[in-house]
């Protein structure tokens, strides 16, 4: 998947979309699992998904082939390149498709709360579907406050990539102090301080090094038990910020900014890790696929991302997110739609076919160990991270990932440049986040 919820621009858009979706009309509490034609009746269902590239579209079609064979009475019409705002507008207009999928797990809270996506509990119960076939973190990001309105369809997990040639025999770091020491050792500079090779670029503006992916390694608790902001009260956030700023300052903020301006595109062969300009980077499992295509001669390894020195028992976990799929309110064929969703999210052959084609993690425990997976050896790290009980995700809220967006803006615009006192800044951030949550009904 190329759309990742941790990225600031995508996160801001997702937050805006979820607020828009809150205005959808209609009841959110009715059981629609018995409406429309029975699943065994002849019918056509329309399925909207976000993939757009030719190989992605083909991958989705290939994954659906088994369903078509098993359910010849159901004609499946696949519609590619659909965004969250198109989905929202269709639901608001009372003319949605039968099945919708999204890359934006952060929107699940609002979709569940508003009823824009149907409650799937009645469907799950009637099918006697065992949700424990999905890892705990996956179960969490597909529901909100006990209301399940989504099912998981492939996942993104994050780990550490390292350039073996630049490492010169060094082992991948397991702790943050090891990461810091190795980052300094592997960094190469010009006499004026300009960074030629970064051992590790700590800035939140470096692609996937957003707080959602890195602060998670510090064991942060994003929201407290009451669902309110927790930035000023959780010592893990302060530990993350101190680590971030210490390495930023070692490089020199001006040098960091200069390096960031020189970077190539994330999803092109000019990516600095693929060009040997970065020795270590936290990235998603999909990078293995891009390296295979864009830098096939790159000698690299993967490992779980490091954790703080006093949390070594948590090593092996990482941040998890993924594509979600559900039935929108107003679906005209909800029973057939559920059969489609159940197949696509639980059938091992379908999941493995899809995962192989896209280079993403399949989302059931059985599919993770399927001999049909044909992904590169470096991909094994991400399968292990996905299964690790220490892996986690950001919790859903009524206004999507607004709290994540605000924290990243704080780190990027105030903390890294050294413009704010940490304690005061985090306290102010808590106030802003809580006001936004209150407005959204949180």
Tab-separated table of C-alpha atoms in Angstrom:
chain	number	residue	atom	x	y	z
A	1	UNK	CA	0.000	0.000	0.000
A	2	UNK	CA	1.317	3.414	-0.888
A	3	UNK	CA	-1.139	5.377	1.227
A	4	UNK	CA	0.020	5.295	4.844
A	5	UNK	CA	-1.928	6.848	7.693
A	6	UNK	CA	1.159	8.012	9.560
A	7	UNK	CA	2.202	10.529	6.928
A	8	UNK	CA	1.215	14.068	7.932
A	9	UNK	CA	-0.533	15.082	4.708
A	10	UNK	CA	-2.521	11.868	4.573
A	11	UNK	CA	-3.297	12.141	8.265
A	12	UNK	CA	-4.598	15.695	7.939
A	13	UNK	CA	-6.798	14.670	5.046
A	14	UNK	CA	-8.103	11.677	6.963
A	15	UNK	CA	-9.021	13.861	9.922
A	16	UNK	CA	-10.900	16.267	7.676
A	17	UNK	CA	-12.735	13.435	5.954
A	18	UNK	CA	-13.890	11.872	9.171
A	19	UNK	CA	-15.358	15.184	10.295
A	20	UNK	CA	-17.201	15.424	6.998
A	21	UNK	CA	-18.458	11.880	7.385
A	22	UNK	CA	-19.979	12.789	10.750
A	23	UNK	CA	-22.658	14.682	8.846
A	24	UNK	CA	-24.005	11.568	7.119
A	25	UNK	CA	-27.709	11.102	7.491
A	26	UNK	CA	-29.663	8.088	8.703
A	27	UNK	CA	-29.832	5.729	11.648
A	28	UNK	CA	-26.617	4.154	12.877
A	29	UNK	CA	-28.094	1.546	15.160
A	30	UNK	CA	-30.281	-0.666	12.946
A	31	UNK	CA	-29.334	-4.256	12.102
A	32	UNK	CA	-29.173	-4.385	8.319
A	33	UNK	CA	-27.768	-7.906	8.124
A	34	UNK	CA	-31.113	-9.403	7.038
A	35	UNK	CA	-32.111	-6.751	4.519
A	36	UNK	CA	-31.862	-7.063	0.743
A	37	UNK	CA	-31.732	-10.338	-1.212
A	38	UNK	CA	-30.378	-13.516	0.367
A	39	UNK	CA	-26.734	-14.256	-0.358
A	40	UNK	CA	-27.650	-17.231	-2.559
A	41	UNK	CA	-29.917	-15.186	-4.843
A	42	UNK	CA	-28.696	-13.999	-8.276
A	43	UNK	CA	-27.402	-10.427	-7.874
A	44	UNK	CA	-24.620	-7.983	-8.630
A	45	UNK	CA	-22.577	-6.299	-5.906
A	46	UNK	CA	-20.425	-3.231	-6.437
A	47	UNK	CA	-17.092	-3.093	-4.610
A	48	UNK	CA	-15.057	0.108	-4.281
A	49	UNK	CA	-11.342	-0.059	-3.500
A	50	UNK	CA	-8.458	2.403	-3.511
A	51	UNK	CA	-5.831	0.585	-5.560
A	52	UNK	CA	-5.138	2.195	-8.924
A	53	UNK	CA	-1.897	0.920	-10.505
A	54	UNK	CA	-2.378	-1.809	-13.105
A	55	UNK	CA	-0.555	-4.487	-11.077
A	56	UNK	CA	-2.539	-3.533	-7.968
A	57	UNK	CA	-5.878	-3.712	-9.759
A	58	UNK	CA	-4.938	-7.089	-11.231
A	59	UNK	CA	-3.895	-8.313	-7.776
A	60	UNK	CA	-7.312	-7.448	-6.345
A	61	UNK	CA	-9.071	-9.142	-9.253
A	62	UNK	CA	-6.928	-12.259	-8.840
A	63	UNK	CA	-7.730	-12.392	-5.118
A	64	UNK	CA	-11.459	-12.206	-5.911
A	65	UNK	CA	-11.315	-15.055	-8.460
A	66	UNK	CA	-11.940	-17.729	-5.832
A	67	UNK	CA	-15.045	-15.931	-4.567
A	68	UNK	CA	-16.489	-15.715	-8.066
A	69	UNK	CA	-15.974	-19.446	-8.489
A	70	UNK	CA	-17.524	-20.292	-5.115
A	71	UNK	CA	-20.474	-17.911	-5.590
A	72	UNK	CA	-21.451	-18.022	-9.277
A	73	UNK	CA	-24.779	-16.373	-8.439
A	74	UNK	CA	-23.004	-13.181	-7.324
A	75	UNK	CA	-21.555	-10.949	-10.012
A	76	UNK	CA	-18.800	-8.741	-8.585
A	77	UNK	CA	-18.239	-5.323	-10.117
A	78	UNK	CA	-14.886	-3.902	-8.963
A	79	UNK	CA	-14.376	-0.132	-9.048
A	80	UNK	CA	-10.783	1.037	-8.573
A	81	UNK	CA	-9.141	4.253	-7.305
A	82	UNK	CA	-11.862	5.230	-4.823
A	83	UNK	CA	-10.998	7.674	-2.038
A	84	UNK	CA	-12.521	8.205	1.387
A	85	UNK	CA	-14.244	11.414	0.316
A	86	UNK	CA	-15.941	9.653	-2.616
A	87	UNK	CA	-17.084	6.911	-0.266
A	88	UNK	CA	-18.381	9.475	2.220
A	89	UNK	CA	-20.233	11.453	-0.453
A	90	UNK	CA	-21.871	8.287	-1.801
A	91	UNK	CA	-23.087	7.321	1.670
A	92	UNK	CA	-24.342	10.833	2.357
A	93	UNK	CA	-26.139	10.868	-0.990
A	94	UNK	CA	-27.874	7.565	-0.241
A	95	UNK	CA	-26.294	5.777	-3.201
A	96	UNK	CA	-23.305	3.853	-1.862
A	97	UNK	CA	-21.756	0.693	-3.314
A	98	UNK	CA	-22.228	-2.592	-1.485
A	99	UNK	CA	-18.651	-2.920	-0.226
A	100	UNK	CA	-16.050	-0.233	0.505
A	101	UNK	CA	-12.395	-0.446	1.447
A	102	UNK	CA	-9.995	2.187	2.707
A	103	UNK	CA	-6.307	2.581	3.521
A	104	UNK	CA	-7.244	4.912	6.423
A	105	UNK	CA	-7.506	2.896	9.621
A	106	UNK	CA	-7.564	6.156	11.585
A	107	UNK	CA	-11.068	6.855	10.261
A	108	UNK	CA	-12.560	3.684	11.737
A	109	UNK	CA	-13.574	5.426	14.966
A	110	UNK	CA	-15.760	7.935	13.191
A	111	UNK	CA	-17.184	5.432	10.717
A	112	UNK	CA	-18.212	3.135	13.564
A	113	UNK	CA	-19.576	5.907	15.754
A	114	UNK	CA	-21.624	7.582	13.016
A	115	UNK	CA	-22.900	4.350	11.502
A	116	UNK	CA	-21.578	5.348	8.073
A	117	UNK	CA	-20.150	1.819	7.991
A	118	UNK	CA	-22.525	-0.842	9.274
A	119	UNK	CA	-22.063	-2.704	12.530
A	120	UNK	CA	-20.695	-6.090	11.490
A	121	UNK	CA	-21.390	-7.841	14.804
A	122	UNK	CA	-24.659	-9.419	13.556
A	123	UNK	CA	-22.907	-10.733	10.440
A	124	UNK	CA	-20.010	-12.101	12.477
A	125	UNK	CA	-22.377	-13.819	14.895
A	126	UNK	CA	-24.493	-15.451	12.166
A	127	UNK	CA	-21.367	-16.692	10.396
A	128	UNK	CA	-19.842	-17.943	13.656
A	129	UNK	CA	-16.646	-16.219	12.535
A	130	UNK	CA	-13.720	-16.558	14.955
A	131	UNK	CA	-12.120	-13.126	15.280
A	132	UNK	CA	-9.150	-14.628	17.128
A	133	UNK	CA	-7.721	-15.668	13.778
A	134	UNK	CA	-6.575	-12.035	13.583
A	135	UNK	CA	-3.786	-10.660	15.819
A	136	UNK	CA	-4.876	-8.449	18.697
A	137	UNK	CA	-3.707	-5.158	17.174
A	138	UNK	CA	-5.701	-5.902	14.015
A	139	UNK	CA	-8.823	-6.616	16.038
A	140	UNK	CA	-8.361	-3.255	17.747
A	141	UNK	CA	-8.011	-1.053	14.681
A	142	UNK	CA	-11.134	-2.484	13.029
A	143	UNK	CA	-13.549	-1.513	15.830
A	144	UNK	CA	-14.348	1.442	18.061
A	145	UNK	CA	-15.711	1.240	21.611
A	146	UNK	CA	-16.951	-2.280	21.064
A	147	UNK	CA	-18.626	-1.572	17.727
A	148	UNK	CA	-17.013	-3.467	14.835
A	149	UNK	CA	-17.651	-1.760	11.509
A	150	UNK	CA	-14.643	-3.031	9.554
A	151	UNK	CA	-12.643	-6.129	8.776
A	152	UNK	CA	-8.897	-6.211	8.043
A	153	UNK	CA	-7.583	-6.663	4.505
A	154	UNK	CA	-3.771	-6.852	4.388
A	155	UNK	CA	-1.573	-4.915	6.785
A	156	UNK	CA	1.434	-2.642	7.003
A	157	UNK	CA	4.039	-3.334	9.660
A	158	UNK	CA	7.171	-1.338	10.366
A	159	UNK	CA	10.726	-2.375	11.065
A	160	UNK	CA	14.357	-1.346	10.621
A	161	UNK	CA	16.070	-1.537	7.235
A	162	UNK	CA	19.872	-1.464	7.191
A	163	UNK	CA	22.458	-1.250	4.410
A	164	UNK	CA	24.886	-4.131	4.954
A	165	UNK	CA	27.733	-2.498	3.029
A	166	UNK	CA	27.512	0.668	5.110
A	167	UNK	CA	27.130	-1.313	8.349
A	168	UNK	CA	30.495	-3.047	7.727
A	169	UNK	CA	29.651	-6.044	9.872
A	170	UNK	CA	27.814	-4.154	12.620
A	171	UNK	CA	24.676	-5.875	13.891
A	172	UNK	CA	21.330	-4.055	13.706
A	173	UNK	CA	20.657	-2.124	16.935
A	174	UNK	CA	18.083	-3.433	19.385
A	175	UNK	CA	17.986	-0.433	21.731
A	176	UNK	CA	17.741	3.300	21.176
A	177	UNK	CA	21.173	3.900	22.676
A	178	UNK	CA	22.639	1.355	20.252
A	179	UNK	CA	20.787	3.048	17.387
A	180	UNK	CA	22.112	6.466	18.396
A	181	UNK	CA	25.713	5.277	18.751
A	182	UNK	CA	25.620	3.425	15.439
A	183	UNK	CA	23.929	6.358	13.671
A	184	UNK	CA	26.786	8.609	14.720
A	185	UNK	CA	29.430	6.033	13.763
A	186	UNK	CA	27.994	5.488	10.274
A	187	UNK	CA	27.346	9.142	9.442
A	188	UNK	CA	29.650	10.770	6.897
A	189	UNK	CA	29.959	14.557	6.600
A	190	UNK	CA	31.675	17.156	4.488
A	191	UNK	CA	34.038	19.569	6.280
A	192	UNK	CA	31.229	22.148	6.577
A	193	UNK	CA	28.979	19.650	8.381
A	194	UNK	CA	26.827	18.789	5.376
A	195	UNK	CA	25.537	15.230	5.741
A	196	UNK	CA	26.707	12.973	2.904
A	197	UNK	CA	25.488	9.726	4.485
A	198	UNK	CA	23.115	9.728	7.444
A	199	UNK	CA	23.510	6.846	9.848
A	200	UNK	CA	19.875	7.387	10.839
A	201	UNK	CA	17.761	10.480	10.163
A	202	UNK	CA	15.669	11.175	13.292
A	203	UNK	CA	13.505	13.990	11.890
A	204	UNK	CA	9.757	13.387	11.607
A	205	UNK	CA	10.028	14.851	8.103
A	206	UNK	CA	12.014	11.842	6.916
A	207	UNK	CA	9.390	9.733	5.164
A	208	UNK	CA	8.176	7.035	7.576
A	209	UNK	CA	9.969	8.429	10.654
A	210	UNK	CA	6.741	10.065	11.795
A	211	UNK	CA	5.894	9.846	15.530
A	212	UNK	CA	3.194	7.276	14.839
A	213	UNK	CA	5.901	4.813	13.774
A	214	UNK	CA	8.831	5.827	15.986
A	215	UNK	CA	7.249	7.036	19.238
A	216	UNK	CA	5.316	3.765	19.314
A	217	UNK	CA	8.642	2.007	19.948
A	218	UNK	CA	8.945	3.971	23.207
A	219	UNK	CA	5.718	2.379	24.479
A	220	UNK	CA	3.712	5.604	24.424
A	221	UNK	CA	0.073	5.541	25.478
A	222	UNK	CA	-1.581	7.923	23.019
A	223	UNK	CA	-4.812	8.411	24.978
A	224	UNK	CA	-5.606	7.854	28.638
A	225	UNK	CA	-8.290	5.504	29.945
A	226	UNK	CA	-10.902	8.219	29.476
A	227	UNK	CA	-9.958	8.676	25.827
A	228	UNK	CA	-8.276	12.048	26.389
A	229	UNK	CA	-4.865	13.387	25.368
A	230	UNK	CA	-1.943	11.935	27.300
A	231	UNK	CA	1.108	13.754	25.903
A	232	UNK	CA	2.102	15.730	28.999
A	233	UNK	CA	1.379	12.895	31.434
A	234	UNK	CA	3.105	9.930	29.775
A	235	UNK	CA	6.892	9.905	30.402
A	236	UNK	CA	7.340	7.833	27.232
A	237	UNK	CA	6.506	10.866	25.075
A	238	UNK	CA	9.168	12.898	26.834
A	239	UNK	CA	11.693	10.089	26.394
A	240	UNK	CA	10.906	9.980	22.670
A	241	UNK	CA	11.249	13.751	22.316
A	242	UNK	CA	14.532	13.855	24.208
A	243	UNK	CA	15.972	11.084	22.044
A	244	UNK	CA	14.760	12.808	18.868
A	245	UNK	CA	16.182	16.212	19.812
A	246	UNK	CA	19.527	14.885	21.018
A	247	UNK	CA	20.246	13.282	17.639
A	248	UNK	CA	18.838	16.280	15.745
A	249	UNK	CA	21.191	18.536	17.700
A	250	UNK	CA	24.158	16.231	17.102
A	251	UNK	CA	23.623	16.539	13.361
A	252	UNK	CA	22.769	20.232	13.648
A	253	UNK	CA	19.259	21.370	12.766
A	254	UNK	CA	20.480	23.346	9.732
A	255	UNK	CA	22.288	20.261	8.419
A	256	UNK	CA	19.197	18.139	8.953
A	257	UNK	CA	17.046	20.617	7.017
A	258	UNK	CA	19.602	20.692	4.201
A	259	UNK	CA	19.631	16.891	4.023
A	260	UNK	CA	15.833	16.726	3.994
A	261	UNK	CA	15.699	19.196	1.092
A	262	UNK	CA	18.124	17.019	-0.880
A	263	UNK	CA	16.154	13.786	-0.540
A	264	UNK	CA	14.666	11.998	-3.510
A	265	UNK	CA	11.102	10.775	-3.795
A	266	UNK	CA	10.025	8.139	-1.307
A	267	UNK	CA	8.483	5.807	-3.872
A	268	UNK	CA	11.100	6.168	-6.589
A	269	UNK	CA	14.617	4.824	-7.062
A	270	UNK	CA	15.960	8.182	-5.796
A	271	UNK	CA	14.933	7.195	-2.254
A	272	UNK	CA	18.087	7.874	-0.188
A	273	UNK	CA	18.102	4.448	1.478
A	274	UNK	CA	18.036	2.789	-1.936
A	275	UNK	CA	20.822	5.160	-3.080
A	276	UNK	CA	23.090	4.404	-0.102
A	277	UNK	CA	22.641	7.872	1.436
A	278	UNK	CA	21.017	6.511	4.607
A	279	UNK	CA	22.448	3.543	6.494
A	280	UNK	CA	19.403	2.675	8.628
A	281	UNK	CA	15.741	3.611	8.296
A	282	UNK	CA	12.400	2.617	9.736
A	283	UNK	CA	10.045	1.696	6.923
A	284	UNK	CA	7.126	-0.530	6.031
A	285	UNK	CA	7.173	-4.016	4.588
A	286	UNK	CA	6.297	-2.701	1.124
A	287	UNK	CA	9.845	-1.302	0.810
A	288	UNK	CA	11.066	-4.842	0.099
A	289	UNK	CA	8.985	-4.811	-3.081
A	290	UNK	CA	10.309	-1.415	-4.165
A	291	UNK	CA	13.918	-2.440	-3.520
A	292	UNK	CA	13.322	-5.576	-5.556
A	293	UNK	CA	12.211	-3.438	-8.508
A	294	UNK	CA	14.276	-0.249	-8.089
A	295	UNK	CA	17.534	-1.317	-6.427
A	296	UNK	CA	17.881	-5.084	-6.969
A	297	UNK	CA	21.629	-5.030	-6.235
A	298	UNK	CA	21.228	-3.375	-2.833
A	299	UNK	CA	22.556	-5.660	-0.086
A	300	UNK	CA	20.294	-4.968	2.868
A	301	UNK	CA	18.781	-6.587	5.907
A	302	UNK	CA	15.731	-6.014	8.091
A	303	UNK	CA	15.095	-6.287	11.823
A	304	UNK	CA	12.504	-5.091	14.324
A	305	UNK	CA	12.846	-1.400	15.193
A	306	UNK	CA	14.795	-0.637	18.399
A	307	UNK	CA	13.192	0.032	21.787
A	308	UNK	CA	14.375	2.059	24.811
A	309	UNK	CA	17.128	0.472	26.892
A	310	UNK	CA	14.786	-0.107	29.825
A	311	UNK	CA	12.144	-1.857	27.651
A	312	UNK	CA	14.145	-4.631	26.015
A	313	UNK	CA	11.380	-7.154	26.727
A	314	UNK	CA	9.279	-5.293	24.132
A	315	UNK	CA	11.828	-5.768	21.351
A	316	UNK	CA	10.296	-7.489	18.336
A	317	UNK	CA	7.127	-5.426	18.192
A	318	UNK	CA	6.339	-2.502	15.954
A	319	UNK	CA	3.632	-0.253	14.588
A	320	UNK	CA	0.787	-1.922	12.668
A	321	UNK	CA	-1.886	-0.472	10.394
A	322	UNK	CA	-3.613	-1.668	7.265
A	323	UNK	CA	-6.431	-1.625	4.768
A	324	UNK	CA	-9.952	-2.022	6.137
A	325	UNK	CA	-13.102	-3.170	4.375
A	326	UNK	CA	-16.763	-2.901	5.321
A	327	UNK	CA	-20.396	-2.518	4.321
A	328	UNK	CA	-21.599	1.096	3.984
A	329	UNK	CA	-24.963	2.177	5.330
A	330	UNK	CA	-27.445	1.906	2.480
A	331	UNK	CA	-25.865	-1.106	0.770
A	332	UNK	CA	-28.562	-2.756	-1.379
A	333	UNK	CA	-27.044	-6.238	-1.119
A	334	UNK	CA	-25.607	-6.446	2.419
A	335	UNK	CA	-25.860	-10.230	2.803
A	336	UNK	CA	-23.921	-10.907	-0.392
A	337	UNK	CA	-21.556	-8.067	0.553
A	338	UNK	CA	-20.775	-9.822	3.843
A	339	UNK	CA	-20.081	-13.127	2.082
A	340	UNK	CA	-17.616	-11.262	-0.141
A	341	UNK	CA	-15.918	-9.568	2.810
A	342	UNK	CA	-15.753	-12.760	4.844
A	343	UNK	CA	-14.117	-14.585	1.936
A	344	UNK	CA	-11.602	-11.893	1.080
A	345	UNK	CA	-10.502	-11.332	4.678
A	346	UNK	CA	-10.298	-14.947	5.855
A	347	UNK	CA	-9.538	-17.140	2.843
A	348	UNK	CA	-5.848	-18.024	2.962
A	349	UNK	CA	-5.443	-18.418	-0.798
A	350	UNK	CA	-7.010	-15.022	-1.482
A	351	UNK	CA	-4.896	-13.294	1.171
A	352	UNK	CA	-1.659	-14.926	0.035
A	353	UNK	CA	-2.369	-14.104	-3.616
A	354	UNK	CA	-2.975	-10.479	-2.705
A	355	UNK	CA	0.008	-10.228	-0.344
A	356	UNK	CA	2.423	-11.712	-2.885
A	357	UNK	CA	1.328	-9.262	-5.560
A	358	UNK	CA	1.437	-6.125	-3.402
A	359	UNK	CA	4.215	-6.967	-0.956
A	360	UNK	CA	1.955	-6.436	2.051
A	361	UNK	CA	1.382	-8.560	5.148
A	362	UNK	CA	-1.581	-10.991	5.053
A	363	UNK	CA	-3.861	-10.462	8.033
A	364	UNK	CA	-4.753	-13.870	9.458
A	365	UNK	CA	-2.459	-15.950	11.627
A	366	UNK	CA	-2.865	-18.923	9.265
A	367	UNK	CA	-1.940	-16.948	6.151
A	368	UNK	CA	1.197	-15.604	7.849
A	369	UNK	CA	2.714	-19.090	7.833
A	370	UNK	CA	1.389	-20.178	4.435
A	371	UNK	CA	3.969	-21.940	2.231
A	372	UNK	CA	2.369	-20.067	-0.660
A	373	UNK	CA	3.997	-16.787	0.353
A	374	UNK	CA	6.751	-15.979	-2.157
A	375	UNK	CA	8.132	-12.798	-0.620
A	376	UNK	CA	11.878	-12.073	-0.208
A	377	UNK	CA	13.766	-13.320	2.892
A	378	UNK	CA	13.881	-9.795	4.353
A	379	UNK	CA	10.072	-9.867	4.504
A	380	UNK	CA	10.132	-12.428	7.317
A	381	UNK	CA	10.876	-9.654	9.825
A	382	UNK	CA	7.528	-8.038	9.097
A	383	UNK	CA	5.597	-11.274	9.430
A	384	UNK	CA	7.186	-11.730	12.862
A	385	UNK	CA	6.497	-8.123	13.890
A	386	UNK	CA	2.872	-8.556	12.846
A	387	UNK	CA	2.476	-11.602	15.108
A	388	UNK	CA	4.395	-10.113	18.030
A	389	UNK	CA	2.153	-9.321	21.048
A	390	UNK	CA	4.158	-6.128	21.659
A	391	UNK	CA	3.080	-4.667	18.313
A	392	UNK	CA	0.453	-1.950	18.510
A	393	UNK	CA	-1.434	0.724	16.645
A	394	UNK	CA	-2.870	4.154	17.381
A	395	UNK	CA	-6.363	4.029	18.919
A	396	UNK	CA	-9.374	5.254	16.896
A	397	UNK	CA	-11.273	8.381	17.936
A	398	UNK	CA	-14.406	10.225	16.716
A	399	UNK	CA	-12.209	12.681	14.780
A	400	UNK	CA	-9.835	10.180	13.237
A	401	UNK	CA	-6.139	10.799	13.793
A	402	UNK	CA	-6.385	14.488	14.613
A	403	UNK	CA	-4.373	13.904	17.813
A	404	UNK	CA	-1.573	12.265	15.804
A	405	UNK	CA	-1.578	15.135	13.296
A	406	UNK	CA	-1.347	17.716	16.071
A	407	UNK	CA	1.522	15.886	17.776
A	408	UNK	CA	3.480	15.605	14.553
A	409	UNK	CA	2.960	19.304	13.838
A	410	UNK	CA	4.217	20.076	17.329
A	411	UNK	CA	7.371	17.977	16.839
A	412	UNK	CA	8.031	19.257	13.327
A	413	UNK	CA	7.292	22.965	13.741
A	414	UNK	CA	8.165	23.619	17.387
A	415	UNK	CA	10.213	20.850	18.987
A	416	UNK	CA	12.839	19.981	16.390
A	417	UNK	CA	13.683	23.661	15.657
A	418	UNK	CA	14.028	24.273	19.415
A	419	UNK	CA	11.226	26.826	19.673
A	420	UNK	CA	9.315	25.460	22.663
A	421	UNK	CA	9.704	24.258	26.238
A	422	UNK	CA	8.772	20.570	26.249
A	423	UNK	CA	6.548	20.543	29.334
A	424	UNK	CA	4.607	23.660	28.406
A	425	UNK	CA	4.317	22.576	24.782
A	426	UNK	CA	2.919	19.177	25.686
A	427	UNK	CA	0.448	20.661	28.171
A	428	UNK	CA	-0.799	23.090	25.512
A	429	UNK	CA	-1.044	20.208	23.059
A	430	UNK	CA	-3.213	18.215	25.466
A	431	UNK	CA	-5.596	21.156	25.717
A	432	UNK	CA	-5.877	21.534	21.931
A	433	UNK	CA	-6.421	17.814	21.367
A	434	UNK	CA	-9.064	17.544	24.098
A	435	UNK	CA	-10.999	20.529	22.720
A	436	UNK	CA	-11.037	18.926	19.278
A	437	UNK	CA	-12.161	15.591	20.749
A	438	UNK	CA	-14.961	17.289	22.683
A	439	UNK	CA	-16.197	19.006	19.509
A	440	UNK	CA	-16.222	15.650	17.745
A	441	UNK	CA	-18.186	14.006	20.540
A	442	UNK	CA	-15.290	12.155	22.101
